[in-house]
Tab-separated table of C-alpha atoms in Angstrom:
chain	number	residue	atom	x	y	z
A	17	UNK	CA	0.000	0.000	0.000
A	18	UNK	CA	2.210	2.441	0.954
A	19	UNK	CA	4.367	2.063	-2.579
A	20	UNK	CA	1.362	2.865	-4.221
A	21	UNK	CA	0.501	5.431	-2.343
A	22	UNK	CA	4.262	6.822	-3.029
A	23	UNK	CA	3.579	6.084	-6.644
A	24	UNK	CA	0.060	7.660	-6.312
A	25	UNK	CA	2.436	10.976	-5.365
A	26	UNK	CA	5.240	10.906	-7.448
A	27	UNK	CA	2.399	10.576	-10.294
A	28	UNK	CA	0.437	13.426	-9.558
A	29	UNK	CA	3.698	15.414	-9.013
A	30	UNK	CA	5.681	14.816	-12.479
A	31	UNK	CA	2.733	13.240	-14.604
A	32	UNK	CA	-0.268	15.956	-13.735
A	33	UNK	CA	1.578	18.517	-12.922
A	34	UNK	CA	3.298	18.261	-16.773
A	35	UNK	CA	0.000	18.153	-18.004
A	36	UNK	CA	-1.338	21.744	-16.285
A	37	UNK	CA	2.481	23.024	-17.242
A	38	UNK	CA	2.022	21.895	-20.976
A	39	UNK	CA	-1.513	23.567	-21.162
A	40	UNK	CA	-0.563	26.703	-19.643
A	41	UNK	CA	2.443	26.619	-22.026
A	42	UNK	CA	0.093	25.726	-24.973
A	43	UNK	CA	-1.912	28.966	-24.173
A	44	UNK	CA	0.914	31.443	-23.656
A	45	UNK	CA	3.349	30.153	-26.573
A	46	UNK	CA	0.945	28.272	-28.807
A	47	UNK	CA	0.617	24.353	-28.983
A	48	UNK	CA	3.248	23.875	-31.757
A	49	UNK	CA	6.172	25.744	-29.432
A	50	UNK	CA	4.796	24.026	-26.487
A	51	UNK	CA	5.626	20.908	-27.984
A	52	UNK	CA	8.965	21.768	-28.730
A	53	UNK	CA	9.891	22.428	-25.171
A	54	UNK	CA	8.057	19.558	-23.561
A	55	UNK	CA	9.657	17.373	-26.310
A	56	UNK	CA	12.942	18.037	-24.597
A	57	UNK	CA	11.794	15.990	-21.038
A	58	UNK	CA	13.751	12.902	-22.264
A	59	UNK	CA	17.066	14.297	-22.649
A	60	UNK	CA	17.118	15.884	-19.079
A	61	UNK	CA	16.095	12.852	-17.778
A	62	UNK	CA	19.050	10.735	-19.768
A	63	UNK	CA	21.585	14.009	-18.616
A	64	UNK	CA	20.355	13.731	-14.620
A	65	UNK	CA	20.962	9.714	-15.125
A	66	UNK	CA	24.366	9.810	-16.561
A	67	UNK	CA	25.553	12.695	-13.779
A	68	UNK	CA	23.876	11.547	-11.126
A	69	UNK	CA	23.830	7.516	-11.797
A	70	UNK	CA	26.351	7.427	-13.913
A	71	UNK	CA	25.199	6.034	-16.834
A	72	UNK	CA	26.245	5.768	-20.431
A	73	UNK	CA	25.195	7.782	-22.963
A	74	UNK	CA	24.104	5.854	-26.599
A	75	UNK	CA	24.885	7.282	-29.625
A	76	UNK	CA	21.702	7.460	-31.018
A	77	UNK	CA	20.717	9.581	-27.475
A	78	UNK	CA	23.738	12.031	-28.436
A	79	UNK	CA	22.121	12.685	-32.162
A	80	UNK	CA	18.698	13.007	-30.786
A	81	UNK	CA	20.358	15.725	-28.097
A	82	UNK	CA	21.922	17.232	-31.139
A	83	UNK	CA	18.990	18.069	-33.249
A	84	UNK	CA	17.006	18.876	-30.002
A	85	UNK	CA	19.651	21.393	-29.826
A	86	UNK	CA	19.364	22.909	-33.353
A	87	UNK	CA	16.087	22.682	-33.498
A	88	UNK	CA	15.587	25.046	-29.959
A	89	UNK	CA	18.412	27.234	-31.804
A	90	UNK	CA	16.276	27.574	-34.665
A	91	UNK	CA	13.098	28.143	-32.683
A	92	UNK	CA	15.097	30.801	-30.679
A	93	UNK	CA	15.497	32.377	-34.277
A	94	UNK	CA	12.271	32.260	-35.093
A	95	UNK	CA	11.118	34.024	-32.120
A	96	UNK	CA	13.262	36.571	-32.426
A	97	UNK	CA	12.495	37.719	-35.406
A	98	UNK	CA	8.976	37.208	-35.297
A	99	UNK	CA	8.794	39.384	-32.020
A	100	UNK	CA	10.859	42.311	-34.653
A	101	UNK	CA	8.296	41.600	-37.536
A	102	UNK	CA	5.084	42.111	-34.679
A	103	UNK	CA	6.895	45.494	-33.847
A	104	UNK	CA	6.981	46.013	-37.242
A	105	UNK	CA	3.727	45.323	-38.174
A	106	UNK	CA	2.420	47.577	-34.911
A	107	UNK	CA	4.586	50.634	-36.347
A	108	UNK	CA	3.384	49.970	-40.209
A	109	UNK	CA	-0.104	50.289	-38.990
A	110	UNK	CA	-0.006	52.992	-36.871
A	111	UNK	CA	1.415	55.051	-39.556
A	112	UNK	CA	-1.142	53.284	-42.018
A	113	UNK	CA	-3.515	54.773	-39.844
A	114	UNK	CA	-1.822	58.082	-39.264
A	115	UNK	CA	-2.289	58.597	-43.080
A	116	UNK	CA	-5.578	57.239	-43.423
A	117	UNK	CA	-6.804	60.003	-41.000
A	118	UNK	CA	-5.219	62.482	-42.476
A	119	UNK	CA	-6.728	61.385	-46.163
A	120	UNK	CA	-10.088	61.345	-44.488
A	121	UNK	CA	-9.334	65.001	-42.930
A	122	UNK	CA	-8.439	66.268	-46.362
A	123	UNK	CA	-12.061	64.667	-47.809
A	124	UNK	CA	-13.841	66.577	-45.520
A	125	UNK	CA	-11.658	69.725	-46.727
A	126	UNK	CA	-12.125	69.101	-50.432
A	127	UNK	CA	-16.041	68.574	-49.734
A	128	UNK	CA	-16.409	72.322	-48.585
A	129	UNK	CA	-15.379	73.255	-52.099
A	130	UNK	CA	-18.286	71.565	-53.569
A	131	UNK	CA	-21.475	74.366	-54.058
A	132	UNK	CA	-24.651	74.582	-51.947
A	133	UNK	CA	-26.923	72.857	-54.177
A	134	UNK	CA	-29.370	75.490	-52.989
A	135	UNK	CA	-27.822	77.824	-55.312
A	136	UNK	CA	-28.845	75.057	-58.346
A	137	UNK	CA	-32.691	75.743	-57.225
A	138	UNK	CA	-32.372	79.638	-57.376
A	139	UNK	CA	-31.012	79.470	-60.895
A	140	UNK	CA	-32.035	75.850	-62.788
A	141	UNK	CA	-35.570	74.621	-63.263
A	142	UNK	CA	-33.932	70.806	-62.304
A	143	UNK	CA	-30.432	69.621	-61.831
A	144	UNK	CA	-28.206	66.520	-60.724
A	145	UNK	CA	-24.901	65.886	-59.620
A	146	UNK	CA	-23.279	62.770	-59.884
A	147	UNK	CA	-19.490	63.211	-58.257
A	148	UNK	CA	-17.568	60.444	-57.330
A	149	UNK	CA	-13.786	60.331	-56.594
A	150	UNK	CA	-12.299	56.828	-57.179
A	151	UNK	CA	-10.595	57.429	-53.925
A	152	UNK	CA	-11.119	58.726	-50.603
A	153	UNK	CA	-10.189	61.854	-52.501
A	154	UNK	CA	-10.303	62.944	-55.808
A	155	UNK	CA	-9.416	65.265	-59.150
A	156	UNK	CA	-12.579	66.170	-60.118
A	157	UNK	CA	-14.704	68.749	-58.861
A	158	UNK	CA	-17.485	71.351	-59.678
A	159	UNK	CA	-18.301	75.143	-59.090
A	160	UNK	CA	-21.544	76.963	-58.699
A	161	UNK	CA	-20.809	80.750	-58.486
A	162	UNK	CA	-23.223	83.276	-58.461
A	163	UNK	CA	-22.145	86.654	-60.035
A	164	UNK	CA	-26.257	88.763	-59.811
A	165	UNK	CA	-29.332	87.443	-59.027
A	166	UNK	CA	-29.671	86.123	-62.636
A	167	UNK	CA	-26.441	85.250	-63.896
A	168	UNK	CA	-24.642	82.442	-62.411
A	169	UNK	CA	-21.217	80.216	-63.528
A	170	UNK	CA	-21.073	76.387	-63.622
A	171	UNK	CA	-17.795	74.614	-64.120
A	172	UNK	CA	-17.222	71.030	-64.196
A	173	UNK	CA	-12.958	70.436	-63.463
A	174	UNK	CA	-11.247	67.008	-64.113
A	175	UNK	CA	-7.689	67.908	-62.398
A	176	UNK	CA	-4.060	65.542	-63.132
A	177	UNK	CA	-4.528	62.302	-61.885
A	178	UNK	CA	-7.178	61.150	-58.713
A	179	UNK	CA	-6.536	60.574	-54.952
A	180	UNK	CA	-3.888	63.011	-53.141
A	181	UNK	CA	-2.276	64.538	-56.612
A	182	UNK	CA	-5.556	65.578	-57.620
A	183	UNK	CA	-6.665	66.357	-54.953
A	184	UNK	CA	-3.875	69.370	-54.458
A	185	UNK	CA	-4.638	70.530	-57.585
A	186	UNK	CA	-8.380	71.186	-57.403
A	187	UNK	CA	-7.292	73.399	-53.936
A	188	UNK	CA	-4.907	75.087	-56.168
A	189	UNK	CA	-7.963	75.745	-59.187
A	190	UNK	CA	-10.326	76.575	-56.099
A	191	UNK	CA	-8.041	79.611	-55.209
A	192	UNK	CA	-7.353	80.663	-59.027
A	193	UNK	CA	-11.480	80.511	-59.644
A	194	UNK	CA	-12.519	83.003	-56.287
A	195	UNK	CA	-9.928	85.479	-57.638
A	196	UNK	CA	-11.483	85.813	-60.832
A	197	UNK	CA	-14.981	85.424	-59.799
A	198	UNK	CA	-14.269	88.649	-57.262
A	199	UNK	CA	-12.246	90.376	-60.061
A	200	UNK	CA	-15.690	89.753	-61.842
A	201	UNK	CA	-18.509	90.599	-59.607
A	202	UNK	CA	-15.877	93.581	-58.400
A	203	UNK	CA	-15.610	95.032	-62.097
A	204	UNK	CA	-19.123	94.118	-63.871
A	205	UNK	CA	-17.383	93.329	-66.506
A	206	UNK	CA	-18.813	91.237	-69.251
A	207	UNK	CA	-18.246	87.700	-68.689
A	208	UNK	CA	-16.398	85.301	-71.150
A	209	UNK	CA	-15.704	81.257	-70.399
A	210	UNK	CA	-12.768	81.856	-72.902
A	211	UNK	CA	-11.210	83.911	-70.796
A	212	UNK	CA	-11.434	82.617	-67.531
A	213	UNK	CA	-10.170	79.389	-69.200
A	214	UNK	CA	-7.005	81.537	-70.635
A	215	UNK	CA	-6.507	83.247	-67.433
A	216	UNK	CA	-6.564	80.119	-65.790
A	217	UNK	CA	-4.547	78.704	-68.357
A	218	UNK	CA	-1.690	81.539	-67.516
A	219	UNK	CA	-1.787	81.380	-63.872
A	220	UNK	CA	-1.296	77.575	-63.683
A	221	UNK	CA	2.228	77.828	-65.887
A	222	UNK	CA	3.020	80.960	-63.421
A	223	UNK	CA	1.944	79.197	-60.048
A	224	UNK	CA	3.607	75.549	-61.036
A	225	UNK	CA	6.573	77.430	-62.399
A	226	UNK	CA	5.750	75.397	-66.485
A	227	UNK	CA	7.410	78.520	-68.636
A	228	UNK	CA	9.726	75.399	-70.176
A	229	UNK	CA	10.315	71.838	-70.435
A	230	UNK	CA	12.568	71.218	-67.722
A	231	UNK	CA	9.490	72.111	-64.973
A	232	UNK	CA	9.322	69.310	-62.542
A	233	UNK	CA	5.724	69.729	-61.931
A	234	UNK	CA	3.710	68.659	-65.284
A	235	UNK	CA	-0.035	69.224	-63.850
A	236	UNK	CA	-2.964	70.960	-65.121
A	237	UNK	CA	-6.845	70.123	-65.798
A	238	UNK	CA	-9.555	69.978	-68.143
A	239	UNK	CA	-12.370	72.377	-67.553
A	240	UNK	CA	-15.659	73.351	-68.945
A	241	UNK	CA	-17.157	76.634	-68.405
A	242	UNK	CA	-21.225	77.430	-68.426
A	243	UNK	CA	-22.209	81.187	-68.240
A	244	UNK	CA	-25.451	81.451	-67.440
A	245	UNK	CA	-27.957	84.831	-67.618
A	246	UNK	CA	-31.420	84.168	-67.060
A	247	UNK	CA	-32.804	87.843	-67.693
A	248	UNK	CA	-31.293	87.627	-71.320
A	249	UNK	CA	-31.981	84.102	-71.824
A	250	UNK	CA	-27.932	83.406	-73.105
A	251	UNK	CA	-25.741	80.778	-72.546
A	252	UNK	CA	-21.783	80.954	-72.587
A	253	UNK	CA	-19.958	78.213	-73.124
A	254	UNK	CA	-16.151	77.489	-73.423
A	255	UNK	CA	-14.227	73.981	-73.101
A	256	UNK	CA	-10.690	73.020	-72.901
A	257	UNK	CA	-10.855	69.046	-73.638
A	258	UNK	CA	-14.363	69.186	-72.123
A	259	UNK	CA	-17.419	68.766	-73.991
A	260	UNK	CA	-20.801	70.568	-73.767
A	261	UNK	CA	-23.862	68.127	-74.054
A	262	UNK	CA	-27.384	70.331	-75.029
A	263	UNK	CA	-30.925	68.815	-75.769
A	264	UNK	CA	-33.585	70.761	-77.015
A	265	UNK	CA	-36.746	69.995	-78.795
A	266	UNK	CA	-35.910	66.720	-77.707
A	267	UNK	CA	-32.924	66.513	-79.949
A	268	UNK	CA	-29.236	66.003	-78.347
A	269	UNK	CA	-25.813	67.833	-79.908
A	270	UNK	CA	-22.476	68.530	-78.433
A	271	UNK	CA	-20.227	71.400	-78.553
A	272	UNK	CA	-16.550	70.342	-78.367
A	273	UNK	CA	-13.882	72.298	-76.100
A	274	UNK	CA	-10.989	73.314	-77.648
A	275	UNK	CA	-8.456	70.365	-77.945
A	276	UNK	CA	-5.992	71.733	-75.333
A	277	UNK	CA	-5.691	71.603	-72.152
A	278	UNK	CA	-5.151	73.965	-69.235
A	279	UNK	CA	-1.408	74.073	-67.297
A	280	UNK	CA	0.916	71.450	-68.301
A	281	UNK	CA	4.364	71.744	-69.793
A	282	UNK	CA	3.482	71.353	-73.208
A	283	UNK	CA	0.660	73.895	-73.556
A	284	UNK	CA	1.453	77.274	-74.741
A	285	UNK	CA	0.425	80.418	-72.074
A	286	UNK	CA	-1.211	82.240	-75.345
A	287	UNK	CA	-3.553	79.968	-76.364
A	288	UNK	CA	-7.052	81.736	-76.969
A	289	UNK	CA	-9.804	79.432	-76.045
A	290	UNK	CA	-13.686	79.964	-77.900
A	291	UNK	CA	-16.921	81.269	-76.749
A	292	UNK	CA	-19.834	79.704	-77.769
A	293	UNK	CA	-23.039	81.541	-77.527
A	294	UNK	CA	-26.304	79.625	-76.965
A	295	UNK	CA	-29.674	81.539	-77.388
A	296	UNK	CA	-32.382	80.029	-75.114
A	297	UNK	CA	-35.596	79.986	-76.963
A	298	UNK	CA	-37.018	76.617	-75.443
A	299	UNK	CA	-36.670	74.679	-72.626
A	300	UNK	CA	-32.874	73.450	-72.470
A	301	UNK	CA	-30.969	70.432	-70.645
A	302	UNK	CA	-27.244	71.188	-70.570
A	303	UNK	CA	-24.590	68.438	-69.245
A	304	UNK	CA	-20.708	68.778	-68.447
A	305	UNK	CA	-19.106	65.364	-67.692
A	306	UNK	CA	-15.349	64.803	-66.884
A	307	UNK	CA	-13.956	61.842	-68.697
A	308	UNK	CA	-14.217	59.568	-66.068
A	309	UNK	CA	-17.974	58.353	-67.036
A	310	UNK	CA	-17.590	58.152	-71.024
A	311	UNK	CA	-13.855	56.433	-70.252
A	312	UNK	CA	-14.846	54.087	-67.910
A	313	UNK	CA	-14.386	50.398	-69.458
A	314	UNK	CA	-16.873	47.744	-69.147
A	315	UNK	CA	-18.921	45.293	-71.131
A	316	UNK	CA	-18.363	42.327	-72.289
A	317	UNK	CA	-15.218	43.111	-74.372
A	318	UNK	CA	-14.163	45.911	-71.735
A	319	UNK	CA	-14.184	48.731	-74.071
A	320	UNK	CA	-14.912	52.416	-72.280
A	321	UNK	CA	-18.659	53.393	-71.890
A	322	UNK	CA	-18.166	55.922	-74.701
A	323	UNK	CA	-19.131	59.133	-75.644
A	324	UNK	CA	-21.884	57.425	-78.234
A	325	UNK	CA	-23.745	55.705	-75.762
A	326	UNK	CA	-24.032	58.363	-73.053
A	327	UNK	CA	-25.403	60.419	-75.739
A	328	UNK	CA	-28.038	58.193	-76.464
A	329	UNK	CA	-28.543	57.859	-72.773
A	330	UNK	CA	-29.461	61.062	-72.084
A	331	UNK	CA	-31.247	62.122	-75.599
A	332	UNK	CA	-33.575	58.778	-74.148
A	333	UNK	CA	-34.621	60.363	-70.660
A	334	UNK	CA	-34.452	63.993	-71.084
A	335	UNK	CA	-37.702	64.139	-70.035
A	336	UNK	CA	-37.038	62.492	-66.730
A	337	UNK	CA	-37.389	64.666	-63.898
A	338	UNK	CA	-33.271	64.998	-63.317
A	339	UNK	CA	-33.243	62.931	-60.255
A	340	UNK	CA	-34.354	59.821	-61.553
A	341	UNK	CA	-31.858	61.090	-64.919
A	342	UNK	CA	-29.513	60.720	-62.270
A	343	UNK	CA	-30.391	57.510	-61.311
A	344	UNK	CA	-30.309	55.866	-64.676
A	345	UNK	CA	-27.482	57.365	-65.304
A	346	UNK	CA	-25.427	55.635	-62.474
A	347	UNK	CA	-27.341	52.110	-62.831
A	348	UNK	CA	-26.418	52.270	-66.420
A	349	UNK	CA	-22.840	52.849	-65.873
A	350	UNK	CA	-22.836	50.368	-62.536
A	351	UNK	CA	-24.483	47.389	-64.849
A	352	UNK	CA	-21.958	48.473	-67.813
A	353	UNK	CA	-18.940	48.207	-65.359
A	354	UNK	CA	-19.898	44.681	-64.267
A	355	UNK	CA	-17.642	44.643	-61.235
A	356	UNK	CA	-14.945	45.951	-63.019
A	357	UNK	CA	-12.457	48.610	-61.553
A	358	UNK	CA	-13.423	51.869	-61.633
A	359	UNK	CA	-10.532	53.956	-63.347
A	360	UNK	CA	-10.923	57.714	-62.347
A	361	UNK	CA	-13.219	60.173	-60.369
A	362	UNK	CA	-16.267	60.688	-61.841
A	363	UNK	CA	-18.068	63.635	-62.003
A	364	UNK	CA	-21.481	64.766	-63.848
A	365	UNK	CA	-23.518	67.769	-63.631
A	366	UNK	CA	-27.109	68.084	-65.422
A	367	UNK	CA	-29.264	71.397	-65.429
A	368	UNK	CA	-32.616	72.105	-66.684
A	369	UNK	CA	-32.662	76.290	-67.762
A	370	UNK	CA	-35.545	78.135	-70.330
């Protein structure tokens, strides 16, 4: 009895009390490390029997004690540097979300650039906006300015690039466009789209220092430019690389901007961009798109949506109250896409004037 009981003991002792070590082990270092360590039992017990009994070590025990030792040499390796790539990891995404603040921060910036759409009511019998950067932030954007209580400017901008380059740039064509809608309102002088798109042409080169080829910053933007006066029923209307979309009498045609573009190395400062008058004698839609929509690629063969189809897309529902225009519009484009990757901001503006 009593060597059972002392078995009983010893048992409990080294046999259960491995068990709760290996478990707590198991939960602190994983199972897979855990085993590792308790896999290395044996070999104190044969090093304890040959110093204290005196026995002799095989050789087969002396290879086993040699890859136990390698392998807790390799294990020490791997914890090492997996404790450095953790501290890595912690640092990359801290600063992952140190940026991703900030690019939210700047979103919320850009989006105070964007127009009342109050100021759409006061002037436009309907409208719709469709803007969309591809990112967080984006290239495009749009202006509503009011000059008198009946004349108003609408301009549709698709800046260099999308995300954080474009979005610098549309703060940069922000602070260009208030000067020369003060210098406007300021002056009464008459208004010309051509203009504004040459002075904006000049003060880009100036600002982004583009009076050669060697410039290191090659930015600029597309623009269109819609003067509106509702006492004398007259549209203005000048592009550079944007196009003007007008329906009346049910019937859709486009007026082409002028093929060149506004800032960038390669365009000259003198360039005189063209007015185009419109006289008003019906009920008129008017659209200004940035290239994103027509360029986006889709279908089955993955060819852009094209400037052919969104034609015939809004010649079909121009007489669609504009918010469900605006509805279409994007469900067209969304079952066009198909999943695939949108490839720049998109921005479209609709108005309904007569």
């Amino acid at each position: 009895f009593k060597i059972l009981a002392g078995a009983l003991v010893v048992g409990f002792f080294c046999y259960g009390l491995s068990i709760v070590l290996y478990i707590t082990a198991a939960l602190i270092l994983g199972a897979i490390r855990s085993q590792i360590l308790f896999s290395s039992a044996p070999f104190f017990g044969a090093f304890f029997s040959v110093l204290l009994l005196s026995e002799r070590l095989s050789w087969i025990q002396l290879v086993a004690a040699l890859i136990l030792a390698v392998s807790i040499v390799i294990l020490g390796i791997i914890l090492y540097w997996n404790r450095k790539l953790m501290k890595a990891k912690k640092q990359i995404s801290l600063l992952n979300q140190k940026m991703q603040d900030s690019i939210e921060y700047a979103a919320l910036i850009q989006q105070t650039l964007i127009p009342d759409h109050q100021l759409f009511t006061q002037y436009c019998e309907d409208y719709f906006v469709i803007w969309k950067p591809r990112d967080v932030v984006g290239g495009d954007i749009y202006f509503l300015e009011s000059i008198s209580a009946d004349k108003m400017i609408l301009m549709v901008v698709d800046c260099t690039g999308h995300g954080i380059p474009g979005a610098f740039v549309t703060m940069l064509v922000k602070a260009i466009e208030r000067q020369m809608i003060a210098r406007t309102i300021s002056t009464h002088e008459e208004v010309s789209p051509a203009n504004m798109l040459g002075i904006f042409n000049r003060s880009m080169k100036h600002l982004l220092k583009q009076e050669d080829d060697t410039s290191i910053a090659n930015a600029g933007f597309d623009c269109g430019v819609l003067y509106y006066d509702r006492k004398q029923q007259l549209l203005k209307f000048a592009g550079a690389e944007v196009p003007l979309f007008i329906i009346q009498h049910g019937q859709i045609r486009v007026i082409k901007g002028d093929r060149q573009s506004i800032g960038y190395k390669k365009s000259r400062v003198d360039y005189q961009y063209t007015d185009h008058s419109i006289p008003i004698d019906t009920t008129t839609c008017l659209y200004l798109a940035s290239d994103g929509f027509l360029d986006q690629n889709g279908g089955t063969k993955g060819f852009p949506f094209g400037k052919k189809r969104f034609k015939k897309l809004l010649e079909a529902h121009c007489h669609e109250p504009f918010e469900k225009q605006c509805t279409i519009l994007q469900l067209e484009l969304q079952q066009y896409q198909k999943g695939t990757e949108t490839n720049d901001d998109i921005t479209v503006v609709g108005i309904k004037v007569g």
